[in-house]
């Protein structure tokens, strides 16, 4: 359910079909999706920037794998409320970065 929710966040792409475990791989694309994501290399929004904002603003700890990809692990102690808070944090960060482009 987290994968499906994050897949709806403008600027993020998640392969929901591959998200079968507690590990999610999230791609940062130019948001909102306008069909030119690959052509413009992410529109200046990088995975490390998103990860830094998530940590600074919301205390959400995820790992940047490279300039476009983020790895998120949902451990057993993350509740449904915690997962929903994570989705809200990603949404807020991506909205604020989209406004800065």
Coordinates of N, CA, C and O in Angstrom, one line a residue:
X1 N 0.8 -1.2 0.0 CA 0.0 0.0 0.0 C 0.9 1.3 0.0 O 0.5 2.3 -0.6
X2 N 2.0 1.2 0.6 CA 2.9 2.4 0.6 C 3.4 2.6 -0.8 O 3.5 3.7 -1.3
X3 N 3.8 1.5 -1.5 CA 4.3 1.6 -2.8 C 3.3 2.3 -3.7 O 3.6 3.2 -4.5
X4 N 2.1 1.9 -3.6 CA 1.0 2.4 -4.5 C 0.8 3.9 -4.1 O 0.6 4.7 -5.0
X5 N 0.8 4.3 -2.9 CA 0.6 5.7 -2.5 C 1.8 6.5 -3.0 O 1.6 7.6 -3.5
X6 N 3.0 6.0 -2.9 CA 4.2 6.8 -3.3 C 4.2 6.9 -4.8 O 4.7 7.9 -5.4
X7 N 3.7 5.9 -5.5 CA 3.6 6.0 -7.0 C 2.7 7.1 -7.5 O 2.8 7.5 -8.6
X8 N 1.8 7.6 -6.6 CA 0.9 8.6 -7.0 C 1.5 10.0 -6.7 O 0.9 11.0 -7.1
X9 N 2.6 10.1 -6.1 CA 3.2 11.4 -5.7 C 3.9 11.9 -7.0 O 4.8 11.3 -7.6
X10 N 3.5 13.1 -7.4 CA 4.1 13.7 -8.6 C 5.6 13.9 -8.4 O 6.0 14.4 -7.3
X11 N 6.4 13.5 -9.3 CA 7.9 13.5 -9.2 C 8.5 12.3 -8.7 O 9.7 12.2 -8.7
X12 N 7.7 11.3 -8.4 CA 8.3 10.0 -8.0 C 7.7 8.9 -8.9 O 6.6 9.0 -9.4
X13 N 8.5 7.8 -9.0 CA 8.1 6.7 -9.8 C 8.4 5.4 -8.9 O 9.6 5.3 -8.5
X14 N 7.5 4.6 -8.7 CA 7.7 3.3 -8.0 C 7.1 2.2 -8.8 O 5.9 2.3 -9.3
X15 N 7.8 1.1 -9.0 CA 7.3 0.0 -9.7 C 6.5 -0.9 -8.7 O 7.1 -1.7 -8.0
X16 N 5.2 -0.6 -8.6 CA 4.4 -1.3 -7.6 C 4.4 -2.8 -7.8 O 4.3 -3.5 -6.8
X17 N 4.5 -3.3 -9.0 CA 4.5 -4.7 -9.2 C 5.7 -5.4 -8.6 O 5.6 -6.5 -8.1
X18 N 6.8 -4.7 -8.6 CA 8.0 -5.3 -8.0 C 8.1 -5.1 -6.5 O 9.0 -5.7 -5.8
X19 N 7.3 -4.3 -5.9 CA 7.3 -4.0 -4.5 C 6.6 -5.1 -3.7 O 5.5 -4.9 -3.2
X20 N 7.3 -6.2 -3.5 CA 6.7 -7.3 -2.8 C 7.2 -7.5 -1.4 O 6.8 -8.5 -0.7
X21 N 8.2 -6.7 -1.0 CA 8.8 -6.9 0.3 C 8.7 -5.6 1.1 O 8.1 -4.6 0.6
X22 N 9.5 -5.5 2.2 CA 9.5 -4.2 2.9 C 10.5 -3.2 2.4 O 10.7 -2.2 3.0
X23 N 11.1 -3.6 1.3 CA 12.1 -2.7 0.7 C 11.5 -2.1 -0.6 O 11.0 -2.8 -1.5
X24 N 11.6 -0.7 -0.7 CA 11.0 0.0 -1.8 C 12.2 0.7 -2.5 O 13.0 1.3 -1.9
X25 N 12.2 0.7 -3.8 CA 13.1 1.5 -4.7 C 12.2 2.5 -5.3 O 11.3 2.2 -6.1
X26 N 12.6 3.8 -5.1 CA 11.8 4.9 -5.6 C 12.7 5.7 -6.5 O 13.9 6.0 -6.2
X27 N 12.2 6.0 -7.7 CA 12.9 6.9 -8.7 C 12.4 8.3 -8.6 O 11.2 8.5 -8.6
X28 N 13.3 9.2 -8.5 CA 13.0 10.6 -8.5 C 13.0 11.1 -10.0 O 14.0 11.0 -10.7
X29 N 11.9 11.6 -10.4 CA 11.7 12.1 -11.8 C 11.3 13.5 -11.7 O 10.8 14.0 -10.6
X30 N 11.3 14.2 -12.8 CA 10.8 15.6 -12.7 C 9.3 15.6 -12.4 O 8.5 14.9 -13.1
X31 N 8.9 16.3 -11.4 CA 7.5 16.3 -11.1 C 6.8 17.6 -11.5 O 7.5 18.6 -11.5
X32 N 5.6 17.6 -11.7 CA 4.7 16.4 -12.0 C 5.0 15.8 -13.3 O 5.7 16.4 -14.2
X33 N 4.6 14.5 -13.5 CA 4.9 13.8 -14.7 C 4.3 14.5 -15.9 O 3.1 14.8 -16.0
X34 N 5.2 14.9 -16.8 CA 4.8 15.6 -18.0 C 5.2 14.9 -19.3 O 5.1 15.5 -20.4
X35 N 5.7 13.7 -19.2 CA 6.2 13.0 -20.4 C 7.6 13.3 -20.8 O 8.1 12.6 -21.7
X36 N 8.2 14.2 -20.1 CA 9.6 14.6 -20.5 C 10.6 14.2 -19.4 O 11.7 14.7 -19.4
X37 N 10.2 13.3 -18.5 CA 11.1 13.0 -17.3 C 12.5 12.6 -17.7 O 13.5 13.1 -17.2
X38 N 12.6 11.6 -18.6 CA 13.9 11.1 -19.0 C 14.7 12.1 -19.8 O 15.9 12.2 -19.6
X39 N 14.1 12.9 -20.6 CA 14.8 13.9 -21.4 C 15.5 15.0 -20.6 O 16.5 15.5 -21.1
X40 N 14.9 15.3 -19.5 CA 15.5 16.5 -18.7 C 16.3 16.0 -17.5 O 16.6 16.8 -16.7
X41 N 16.5 14.7 -17.4 CA 17.4 14.2 -16.3 C 16.9 14.6 -14.9 O 17.7 14.7 -14.0
X42 N 15.6 14.6 -14.7 CA 15.1 14.8 -13.3 C 14.8 16.3 -13.0 O 14.3 16.6 -12.0
X43 N 15.0 17.2 -13.9 CA 14.6 18.6 -13.7 C 15.3 19.3 -12.6 O 14.7 20.2 -12.0
X44 N 16.5 18.8 -12.2 CA 17.2 19.5 -11.1 C 16.8 18.9 -9.7 O 17.5 19.3 -8.7
X45 N 15.9 18.1 -9.6 CA 15.5 17.5 -8.3 C 16.3 16.1 -8.2 O 16.0 15.2 -9.0
X46 N 17.2 16.0 -7.3 CA 18.0 14.8 -7.2 C 17.5 14.0 -5.9 O 17.0 14.5 -5.0
X47 N 17.9 12.7 -6.0 CA 17.6 11.8 -4.9 C 18.3 12.3 -3.6 O 17.6 12.3 -2.5
X48 N 19.6 12.6 -3.7 CA 20.2 13.1 -2.4 C 19.5 14.4 -1.8 O 19.4 14.5 -0.6
X49 N 19.0 15.2 -2.7 CA 18.3 16.4 -2.2 C 17.0 16.0 -1.5 O 16.7 16.5 -0.4
X50 N 16.2 15.1 -2.1 CA 15.0 14.7 -1.5 C 15.3 14.0 -0.2 O 14.6 14.3 0.8
X51 N 16.3 13.1 -0.1 CA 16.6 12.4 1.1 C 17.0 13.4 2.2 O 16.6 13.3 3.4
X52 N 17.8 14.4 1.8 CA 18.2 15.4 2.8 C 17.0 16.2 3.4 O 16.9 16.4 4.6
X53 N 16.1 16.6 2.5 CA 14.9 17.3 2.9 C 14.0 16.4 3.8 O 13.4 16.9 4.8
X54 N 13.8 15.1 3.5 CA 13.0 14.2 4.3 C 13.6 14.1 5.7 O 12.8 14.1 6.7
X55 N 14.9 14.0 5.8 CA 15.5 13.9 7.1 C 15.4 15.2 7.9 O 15.0 15.2 9.1
X56 N 15.7 16.3 7.2 CA 15.7 17.7 7.9 C 14.3 18.1 8.4 O 14.1 18.5 9.5
X57 N 13.3 17.9 7.5 CA 12.0 18.4 7.7 C 11.1 17.4 8.5 O 10.2 17.9 9.2
X58 N 11.3 16.1 8.3 CA 10.4 15.1 8.8 C 11.0 14.0 9.6 O 10.3 13.2 10.2
X59 N 12.3 13.9 9.7 CA 13.0 12.9 10.4 C 12.9 11.5 9.7 O 13.1 10.5 10.3
X60 N 12.5 11.5 8.4 CA 12.4 10.3 7.6 C 13.8 9.9 7.1 O 14.4 10.7 6.5
X61 N 14.2 8.7 7.4 CA 15.5 8.2 7.0 C 15.4 7.2 5.9 O 14.9 6.1 6.1
X62 N 15.9 7.6 4.7 CA 16.0 6.7 3.6 C 17.3 6.9 3.0 O 18.1 7.8 3.3
X63 N 17.7 6.1 2.0 CA 19.1 6.1 1.5 C 19.1 6.5 0.0 O 18.4 5.8 -0.8
X64 N 19.9 7.5 -0.4 CA 20.0 7.7 -1.8 C 21.0 6.7 -2.4 O 22.0 6.5 -1.9
X65 N 20.6 6.1 -3.5 CA 21.4 5.1 -4.2 C 22.3 5.7 -5.2 O 23.4 5.3 -5.5
X66 N 21.8 6.8 -5.9 CA 22.5 7.6 -6.9 C 21.7 8.8 -7.1 O 20.9 9.2 -6.2
X67 N 21.9 9.5 -8.1 CA 21.2 10.8 -8.3 C 19.7 10.7 -8.5 O 19.0 11.7 -8.3
X68 N 19.2 9.6 -8.9 CA 17.8 9.4 -9.2 C 17.0 8.4 -8.3 O 15.8 8.3 -8.4
X69 N 17.7 7.6 -7.6 CA 17.1 6.5 -6.9 C 17.2 6.5 -5.4 O 18.3 6.8 -4.9
X70 N 16.2 6.1 -4.7 CA 16.1 6.1 -3.3 C 15.7 4.7 -2.8 O 14.8 4.1 -3.4
X71 N 16.3 4.2 -1.7 CA 15.9 2.9 -1.2 C 15.3 3.2 0.2 O 15.9 3.9 1.0
X72 N 14.1 2.7 0.4 CA 13.4 2.8 1.7 C 13.1 1.5 2.2 O 12.6 0.6 1.5
X73 N 13.4 1.3 3.5 CA 13.1 0.0 4.2 C 12.1 0.3 5.3 O 12.3 1.1 6.1
X74 N 11.0 -0.5 5.3 CA 10.0 -0.4 6.3 C 10.1 -1.5 7.3 O 9.7 -2.7 6.9
X75 N 10.7 -1.3 8.4 CA 11.0 -2.3 9.4 C 9.7 -2.7 10.1 O 8.7 -2.0 10.0
X76 N 9.7 -3.8 10.8 CA 8.5 -4.3 11.5 C 7.9 -3.4 12.4 O 6.7 -3.4 12.7
X77 N 8.7 -2.4 13.0 CA 8.1 -1.5 14.0 C 7.4 -0.3 13.4 O 6.9 0.5 14.1
X78 N 7.5 -0.2 12.0 CA 6.8 0.9 11.4 C 5.3 0.6 11.3 O 4.9 -0.4 10.6
X79 N 4.5 1.4 11.9 CA 3.0 1.2 11.9 C 2.4 1.7 10.7 O 3.0 2.4 9.9
X80 N 1.1 1.4 10.5 CA 0.4 2.0 9.4 C 0.4 3.5 9.4 O 0.5 4.2 8.4
X81 N 0.3 4.0 10.7 CA 0.3 5.5 10.8 C 1.7 6.0 10.4 O 1.8 7.1 9.8
X82 N 2.7 5.3 10.8 CA 4.1 5.7 10.4 C 4.3 5.7 8.9 O 4.9 6.6 8.3
X83 N 3.8 4.7 8.3 CA 3.9 4.5 6.8 C 3.1 5.7 6.1 O 3.6 6.3 5.2
X84 N 1.9 6.0 6.7 CA 1.1 7.1 6.1 C 1.9 8.5 6.3 O 1.9 9.3 5.4
X85 N 2.5 8.6 7.4 CA 3.3 9.8 7.7 C 4.5 9.9 6.7 O 4.8 11.0 6.2
X86 N 5.1 8.8 6.4 CA 6.2 8.8 5.4 C 5.7 9.2 4.0 O 6.3 10.0 3.4
X87 N 4.5 8.8 3.6 CA 3.9 9.2 2.3 C 3.7 10.7 2.4 O 4.0 11.4 1.4
X88 N 3.1 11.2 3.4 CA 2.9 12.6 3.5 C 4.2 13.4 3.5 O 4.2 14.5 2.8
X89 N 5.2 12.9 4.1 CA 6.5 13.6 4.0 C 7.0 13.6 2.6 O 7.5 14.7 2.2
X90 N 7.0 12.5 1.9 CA 7.5 12.5 0.5 C 6.6 13.5 -0.3 O 7.2 14.2 -1.1
X91 N 5.3 13.5 -0.1 CA 4.5 14.4 -0.8 C 4.8 15.8 -0.6 O 5.0 16.6 -1.5
X92 N 5.0 16.2 0.7 CA 5.3 17.6 1.0 C 6.7 18.0 0.4 O 6.8 19.1 -0.1
X93 N 7.7 17.1 0.5 CA 9.0 17.4 0.0 C 8.9 17.6 -1.5 O 9.5 18.6 -2.1
X94 N 8.3 16.7 -2.2 CA 8.2 16.8 -3.7 C 7.4 18.0 -4.1 O 7.8 18.7 -5.1
X95 N 6.4 18.4 -3.4 CA 5.6 19.6 -3.7 C 6.5 20.8 -3.5 O 6.5 21.7 -4.4
X96 N 7.2 20.9 -2.4 CA 8.1 22.0 -2.2 C 9.2 22.1 -3.2 O 9.5 23.2 -3.7
X97 N 9.8 21.0 -3.6 CA 10.8 21.0 -4.6 C 10.3 21.4 -6.0 O 11.0 22.0 -6.8
X98 N 9.1 20.9 -6.3 CA 8.5 21.3 -7.6 C 8.3 22.8 -7.7 O 8.4 23.3 -8.8
X99 N 7.9 23.4 -6.6 CA 7.7 24.8 -6.6 C 9.0 25.6 -6.8 O 9.0 26.7 -7.2
X100 N 10.1 24.9 -6.4 CA 11.4 25.6 -6.5 C 12.1 25.5 -7.9 O 13.1 26.1 -8.1
X101 N 11.5 24.6 -8.7 CA 12.1 24.4 -10.1 C 11.9 25.6 -11.0 O 11.0 26.3 -11.0

